Structure formats: structure tokens, C-alpha cells
mmCIF file of C-alpha atoms in Angstrom:
data_model
loop_
_atom_site.group_PDB
_atom_site.id
_atom_site.type_symbol
_atom_site.label_atom_id
_atom_site.label_comp_id
_atom_site.label_asym_id
_atom_site.label_seq_id
_atom_site.Cartn_x
_atom_site.Cartn_y
_atom_site.Cartn_z
ATOM 1 C CA LEU A 120 67.736 -132.639 -36.149
ATOM 2 C CA TYR A 121 70.510 -135.280 -37.317
ATOM 3 C CA GLY A 122 71.899 -135.272 -40.754
ATOM 4 C CA TYR A 123 74.353 -133.608 -42.770
ATOM 5 C CA ARG A 124 73.699 -130.360 -43.479
ATOM 6 C CA HIS A 125 74.921 -127.499 -41.652
ATOM 7 C CA PRO A 126 76.196 -124.066 -42.776
ATOM 8 C CA GLU A 127 79.470 -122.812 -42.893
ATOM 9 C CA ASP A 128 79.178 -120.974 -39.305
ATOM 10 C CA PHE A 129 77.608 -124.351 -37.319
ATOM 11 C CA LYS A 130 78.990 -125.078 -34.262
ATOM 12 C CA ILE A 131 78.376 -127.339 -31.967
ATOM 13 C CA PHE A 132 79.641 -126.266 -28.406
ATOM 14 C CA ASP A 133 78.109 -122.472 -28.799
ATOM 15 C CA GLY A 134 78.770 -120.707 -25.530
ATOM 16 C CA ASN A 135 76.537 -122.453 -23.541
ATOM 17 C CA GLN A 136 74.384 -124.070 -25.213
ATOM 18 C CA ILE A 137 75.357 -127.373 -27.460
ATOM 19 C CA ASN A 138 73.850 -127.765 -31.584
ATOM 20 C CA LEU A 139 73.186 -131.316 -32.424
ATOM 21 C CA GLY A 140 72.708 -132.499 -35.683
ATOM 22 C CA PRO A 141 76.169 -133.759 -37.236
ATOM 23 C CA VAL A 142 77.355 -136.534 -37.552
ATOM 24 C CA VAL A 143 80.707 -137.147 -36.372
ATOM 25 C CA VAL A 144 80.977 -140.948 -37.156
ATOM 26 C CA SER A 145 79.872 -142.022 -40.443
ATOM 27 C CA PHE A 146 75.684 -143.051 -40.395
ATOM 28 C CA ASN A 147 76.167 -144.054 -36.167
ATOM 29 C CA ILE A 148 73.883 -140.955 -34.084
ATOM 30 C CA SER A 149 74.779 -142.907 -31.014
ATOM 31 C CA CYS A 150 77.752 -142.554 -31.694
ATOM 32 C CA SER A 151 78.493 -139.190 -32.532
ATOM 33 C CA SER A 152 76.044 -138.133 -29.312
ATOM 34 C CA ALA A 153 78.313 -140.463 -26.787
ATOM 35 C CA ILE A 154 81.565 -138.645 -28.115
ATOM 36 C CA ILE A 155 80.251 -134.976 -27.827
ATOM 37 C CA ALA A 156 78.748 -136.422 -24.151
ATOM 38 C CA TYR A 157 82.327 -137.140 -24.272
ATOM 39 C CA ILE A 158 83.462 -133.878 -25.370
ATOM 40 C CA GLU A 159 81.302 -131.836 -22.699
ATOM 41 C CA SER A 160 81.847 -134.166 -19.651
ATOM 42 C CA THR A 161 85.411 -133.622 -19.711
ATOM 43 C CA PHE A 162 86.954 -130.788 -21.658
ATOM 44 C CA ALA A 163 86.957 -127.468 -19.964
ATOM 45 C CA ASP A 164 84.023 -124.881 -21.614
ATOM 46 C CA ASP A 165 86.285 -124.098 -24.291
ATOM 47 C CA SER A 166 83.836 -124.121 -26.894
ATOM 48 C CA GLU A 167 87.127 -122.827 -29.631
ATOM 49 C CA MET A 168 88.593 -126.212 -27.947
ATOM 50 C CA ARG A 169 85.768 -128.418 -28.367
ATOM 51 C CA ASN A 170 84.220 -127.353 -31.329
ATOM 52 C CA ASN A 171 88.287 -128.423 -32.571
ATOM 53 C CA LEU A 172 88.352 -131.981 -31.670
ATOM 54 C CA LEU A 173 85.043 -132.442 -33.925
ATOM 55 C CA TYR A 174 85.036 -132.798 -38.075
ATOM 56 C CA PHE A 175 81.612 -132.197 -40.432
ATOM 57 C CA ALA A 176 80.940 -131.298 -43.245
ATOM 58 C CA ARG A 177 79.095 -127.697 -43.919
ATOM 59 C CA GLY A 178 78.506 -124.706 -46.327
ATOM 60 C CA GLU A 179 76.949 -125.848 -49.372
ATOM 61 C CA LYS A 180 78.803 -127.533 -50.790
ATOM 62 C CA GLN A 181 80.149 -130.182 -49.113
ATOM 63 C CA ASN A 182 76.653 -130.713 -48.007
ATOM 64 C CA LYS A 183 75.078 -131.349 -51.784
ATOM 65 C CA PHE A 184 74.857 -135.132 -51.224
ATOM 66 C CA ASP A 185 76.273 -137.122 -53.938
ATOM 67 C CA PHE A 186 79.301 -139.484 -54.562
ATOM 68 C CA LYS A 187 82.213 -137.561 -52.732
ATOM 69 C CA SER A 188 79.431 -137.819 -49.333
ATOM 70 C CA PHE A 189 80.496 -141.163 -48.539
ATOM 71 C CA PHE A 190 84.444 -140.214 -49.220
ATOM 72 C CA SER A 191 83.924 -137.029 -46.705
ATOM 73 C CA GLN A 192 82.306 -139.262 -43.732
ATOM 74 C CA PHE A 193 84.881 -141.322 -43.747
ATOM 75 C CA TYR A 194 87.141 -138.922 -43.782
ATOM 76 C CA TYR A 195 85.935 -136.759 -41.368
ATOM 77 C CA GLN A 196 85.703 -139.763 -39.099
ATOM 78 C CA ASN A 197 89.086 -139.840 -39.468
ATOM 79 C CA LYS A 198 90.293 -136.478 -38.884
ATOM 80 C CA THR A 199 87.913 -136.830 -35.759
ATOM 81 C CA PHE A 200 89.690 -139.158 -34.047
ATOM 82 C CA LYS A 201 92.659 -138.044 -34.716
ATOM 83 C CA ALA A 202 92.109 -135.216 -33.123
ATOM 84 C CA LEU A 203 90.784 -137.233 -29.913
ATOM 85 C CA GLY A 204 94.622 -139.081 -30.623
ATOM 86 C CA ALA A 205 95.636 -136.157 -28.630
ATOM 87 C CA TYR A 206 93.972 -136.918 -25.445
ATOM 88 C CA PRO A 207 94.524 -140.998 -24.889
ATOM 89 C CA PRO A 208 91.380 -141.513 -22.455
ATOM 90 C CA ALA A 209 89.213 -140.656 -25.809
ATOM 91 C CA ILE A 210 90.213 -142.420 -27.792
ATOM 92 C CA GLN A 211 90.029 -145.783 -24.615
ATOM 93 C CA PHE A 212 86.116 -144.176 -24.900
ATOM 94 C CA VAL A 213 85.191 -145.027 -28.385
ATOM 95 C CA LEU A 214 87.394 -148.288 -28.815
ATOM 96 C CA ASN A 215 85.385 -149.190 -24.918
ATOM 97 C CA SER A 216 81.307 -147.392 -26.261
ATOM 98 C CA ARG A 217 78.911 -149.701 -27.050
ATOM 99 C CA THR A 218 77.904 -147.393 -30.094
ATOM 100 C CA PHE A 219 80.644 -147.851 -31.553
ATOM 101 C CA LEU A 220 80.209 -150.550 -34.585
ATOM 102 C CA ASP A 221 84.815 -151.018 -34.570
ATOM 103 C CA ALA A 222 84.215 -151.616 -30.905
ATOM 104 C CA PRO A 223 86.727 -154.299 -29.993
ATOM 105 C CA CYS A 224 83.402 -155.920 -27.864
ATOM 106 C CA HIS A 225 81.530 -156.131 -30.949
ATOM 107 C CA HIS A 226 83.517 -158.795 -32.444
ATOM 108 C CA TYR A 227 85.088 -162.247 -32.412
ATOM 109 C CA LEU A 228 88.834 -162.075 -30.407
ATOM 110 C CA GLY A 229 87.950 -158.879 -29.289
ATOM 111 C CA LEU A 230 91.008 -156.257 -28.398
ATOM 112 C CA PRO A 231 93.627 -159.433 -30.273
ATOM 113 C CA GLY A 232 91.070 -159.735 -33.275
ATOM 114 C CA PHE A 233 91.017 -155.794 -33.337
ATOM 115 C CA ILE A 234 94.221 -155.493 -33.129
ATOM 116 C CA TRP A 235 95.080 -158.193 -35.549
ATOM 117 C CA ALA A 236 92.812 -156.170 -38.099
ATOM 118 C CA MET A 237 93.839 -152.875 -37.806
ATOM 119 C CA ALA A 238 98.083 -154.339 -37.692
ATOM 120 C CA GLY A 239 97.193 -156.774 -39.343
ATOM 121 C CA PRO A 240 97.671 -159.032 -43.173
ATOM 122 C CA SER A 241 94.321 -156.265 -43.686
ATOM 123 C CA GLN A 242 96.283 -152.957 -42.485
ATOM 124 C CA MET A 243 93.240 -151.226 -41.748
ATOM 125 C CA ALA A 244 94.937 -149.155 -40.010
ATOM 126 C CA LYS A 245 97.443 -147.860 -42.676
ATOM 127 C CA LYS A 246 94.943 -147.788 -45.244
ATOM 128 C CA ALA A 247 93.047 -145.605 -43.871
ATOM 129 C CA ASN A 248 95.659 -143.548 -42.859
ATOM 130 C CA LYS A 249 96.491 -143.566 -46.619
ATOM 131 C CA PHE A 250 93.358 -142.197 -47.864
ATOM 132 C CA VAL A 251 93.451 -139.386 -45.474
ATOM 133 C CA GLU A 252 97.120 -138.419 -47.471
ATOM 134 C CA ARG A 253 96.122 -138.252 -50.841
ATOM 135 C CA VAL A 254 92.736 -136.534 -49.617
ATOM 136 C CA GLU A 255 95.533 -133.776 -48.296
ATOM 137 C CA SER A 256 98.140 -134.583 -50.703
ATOM 138 C CA GLY A 257 95.792 -133.065 -53.232
ATOM 139 C CA ASP A 258 95.255 -137.057 -55.453
ATOM 140 C CA PHE A 259 91.629 -136.867 -55.310
ATOM 141 C CA PRO A 260 90.863 -134.661 -58.944
ATOM 142 C CA ASP A 261 86.755 -134.292 -57.382
ATOM 143 C CA CYS A 262 88.453 -132.945 -53.860
ATOM 144 C CA GLN A 263 91.163 -130.040 -53.272
ATOM 145 C CA ASP A 264 90.108 -128.971 -50.966
ATOM 146 C CA CYS A 265 89.770 -131.676 -48.267
ATOM 147 C CA PHE A 266 86.604 -131.623 -47.930
ATOM 148 C CA GLY A 267 86.114 -128.215 -47.030
ATOM 149 C CA VAL A 268 88.103 -128.324 -43.928
ATOM 150 C CA ALA A 269 91.563 -127.617 -46.467
ATOM 151 C CA GLY A 270 94.382 -125.650 -44.251
ATOM 152 C CA ARG A 271 92.720 -126.458 -40.633
ATOM 153 C CA LYS A 272 95.327 -127.887 -38.133
ATOM 154 C CA LEU A 273 95.081 -130.868 -35.365
ATOM 155 C CA PRO A 274 94.870 -130.229 -32.086
ATOM 156 C CA GLU A 275 97.652 -130.789 -30.105
ATOM 157 C CA PRO A 276 98.035 -132.192 -26.676
ATOM 158 C CA LYS A 277 99.707 -129.039 -24.642
ATOM 159 C CA ASP A 278 96.158 -127.175 -26.270
ATOM 160 C CA LEU A 279 93.138 -129.436 -24.794
ATOM 161 C CA LYS A 280 92.350 -128.157 -21.442
ATOM 162 C CA ILE A 281 91.012 -130.817 -19.120
ATOM 163 C CA LYS A 282 87.767 -130.299 -15.907
ATOM 164 C CA GLU A 283 89.190 -130.803 -12.370
ATOM 165 C CA LYS A 284 87.778 -133.594 -10.801
ATOM 166 C CA SER A 285 84.531 -133.324 -8.531
ATOM 167 C CA LYS A 286 85.552 -132.927 -4.865
ATOM 168 C CA VAL A 287 81.682 -134.782 -4.994
ATOM 169 C CA LYS A 288 81.664 -138.248 -3.304
ATOM 170 C CA ARG A 289 79.273 -139.261 -6.208
ATOM 171 C CA ASN A 290 76.649 -142.570 -5.328
ATOM 172 C CA TYR A 291 76.284 -143.878 -8.897
ATOM 173 C CA PRO A 292 77.123 -146.814 -9.446
ATOM 174 C CA PRO A 293 75.478 -147.038 -5.954
ATOM 175 C CA GLN A 294 78.193 -149.307 -3.712
ATOM 176 C CA LYS A 295 77.298 -153.043 -2.488
ATOM 177 C CA LYS A 296 77.070 -153.085 1.333
ATOM 178 C CA LEU A 297 78.412 -156.427 1.668
ATOM 179 C CA LYS A 298 77.297 -159.384 4.117
ATOM 180 C CA PRO A 299 79.238 -160.834 7.005
ATOM 181 C CA ASN A 300 79.057 -164.278 6.177
ATOM 182 C CA SER A 301 80.552 -165.068 10.114
ATOM 183 C CA LYS A 302 78.009 -166.178 12.495
ATOM 184 C CA PHE A 303 79.226 -163.478 14.834
ATOM 185 C CA GLY A 304 78.332 -161.139 12.358
ATOM 186 C CA LEU A 305 82.021 -160.245 11.264
ATOM 187 C CA ASN A 306 84.000 -160.212 8.306
ATOM 188 C CA CYS A 307 86.468 -161.760 7.168
ATOM 189 C CA CYS A 308 89.357 -158.751 8.184
ATOM 190 C CA ALA A 309 87.275 -158.917 11.864
ATOM 191 C CA SER A 310 87.343 -162.365 12.076
ATOM 192 C CA VAL A 311 91.143 -163.038 11.792
ATOM 193 C CA ASP A 312 91.670 -160.013 14.770
ATOM 194 C CA ILE A 313 89.215 -161.067 16.872
ATOM 195 C CA VAL A 314 90.919 -164.771 16.227
ATOM 196 C CA ASN A 315 94.566 -163.004 16.583
ATOM 197 C CA ALA A 316 92.577 -161.266 19.927
ATOM 198 C CA VAL A 317 91.463 -164.615 21.658
ATOM 199 C CA GLU A 318 94.255 -166.750 21.430
ATOM 200 C CA LYS A 319 96.885 -164.134 23.338
ATOM 201 C CA SER A 320 93.807 -164.115 25.730
ATOM 202 C CA GLY A 321 94.088 -168.144 26.095
ATOM 203 C CA ASP A 322 90.363 -168.349 27.123
ATOM 204 C CA PRO A 323 88.231 -169.438 24.026
ATOM 205 C CA THR A 324 85.862 -169.402 25.629
ATOM 206 C CA ASN A 325 86.012 -165.453 25.608
ATOM 207 C CA MET A 326 84.636 -165.226 22.123
ATOM 208 C CA ASN A 327 81.505 -163.101 22.681
ATOM 209 C CA GLY A 328 83.689 -160.744 25.261
ATOM 210 C CA GLU A 329 86.526 -160.057 22.202
ATOM 211 C CA VAL A 330 83.755 -159.250 19.248
ATOM 212 C CA LYS A 331 82.177 -156.132 21.308
ATOM 213 C CA SER A 332 85.540 -155.113 22.172
ATOM 214 C CA ASN A 333 86.319 -155.341 18.341
ATOM 215 C CA ALA A 334 82.929 -153.549 17.622
#
């Protein structure tokens, strides 16, 4: 079950199984699940590598729900996004996900509005980074251990292994068969070939013969 209480040794990716429960995006079960599914389908079968991409509360001290819980969730979310940033397509997935409430698709002006909020006068990106820096520098007396992840290093691009793409032809999304608009049952490209052939033959009445020869 999803929640905020997990033992110190809890692992999401654990060998041949995936243990759901931790919320890696603040108060957003759907986006947390989507990110876990993306990691499983994108990165190689290496539990340690996959788990290094995710930050969440573990252990009795961090599971205690008090005024620090909101700040810890915000910290874990920022660290998770920074870890995923080692593989840019992962961040692209998050920003395009309808489960992510801050995604550009959910807001006025879309991507330009998102960039304006992040880098414009509000400086949301700068403020989020500043918060993480202050936590890790020990500026807050109530948090001297980075909410339980002090000393944990973010993954680097060279540490990430991507799954090889399957060579099996996919049938999703299904491809629509285009119906030719021509009364001769031709698409536009075939029509051009036949018109050229008729012009070369010099016999405009031989259209049906050219259709058969080009079929």
C-alpha cells in the first residue's frame, strides 16, 4: 500500500519484484507509479542502479509524521528529479506526463509558461535548488542528516545502463490503413507514377492498363 512509513531496508526494486509504496513525488501516487514504471521499462535489470534514482523516507525517524514531513517530501522529490536528470529523456517523460501536476500541459501557456515560472521573476527552479543546498549544508537545526540520505551521491550518466530496444515489431499504436482517394484505387504517389507513364506512352486512353502494370 502507498504511504509514508517504510523500514530502513525497504527497496522498491528488489530482485525479481517491485515493491510499491513510497511516494517519490510529493503527495502524488499516480506520478510516483508512472516514474517507477518508466524506470523499470527503460533501465537495465540492475536493482541497485534503479533504486539509486529514487529518494523517499525510510526508517523510524523519517517515518514520524510531523511539521518536517512536508519539507522532507519536497527534498526527496527534488533529489529524485536531479537523479533522473542524469538521463535527460527521463525528465522529458516526467514533463510530458499527465500524472505530473506541474507538467506544462496542465497550465496556461504550456511550455513557455512553465519556463517563465521556473526561470522568470518567480525563480522557482532557483528557489528549489537553494532549498536543497541549505538542507545539505546543515542550515536547518531540525535537519542535520538530509532527512536520512546524508552522504548519498547522485548517479552520474556513466552509471546508468539502458535496456536494449526490442527488435520485435510493435503493433501499438495500431497503424491506420490509408484509403486511396482516387477512383482508380490509387494513393497520391502511385497516381503521379501512372500519370508519368501515360504521358510517356502518349495514349491517354490506356489508364487502366497503366494501373494494372503499376499494381
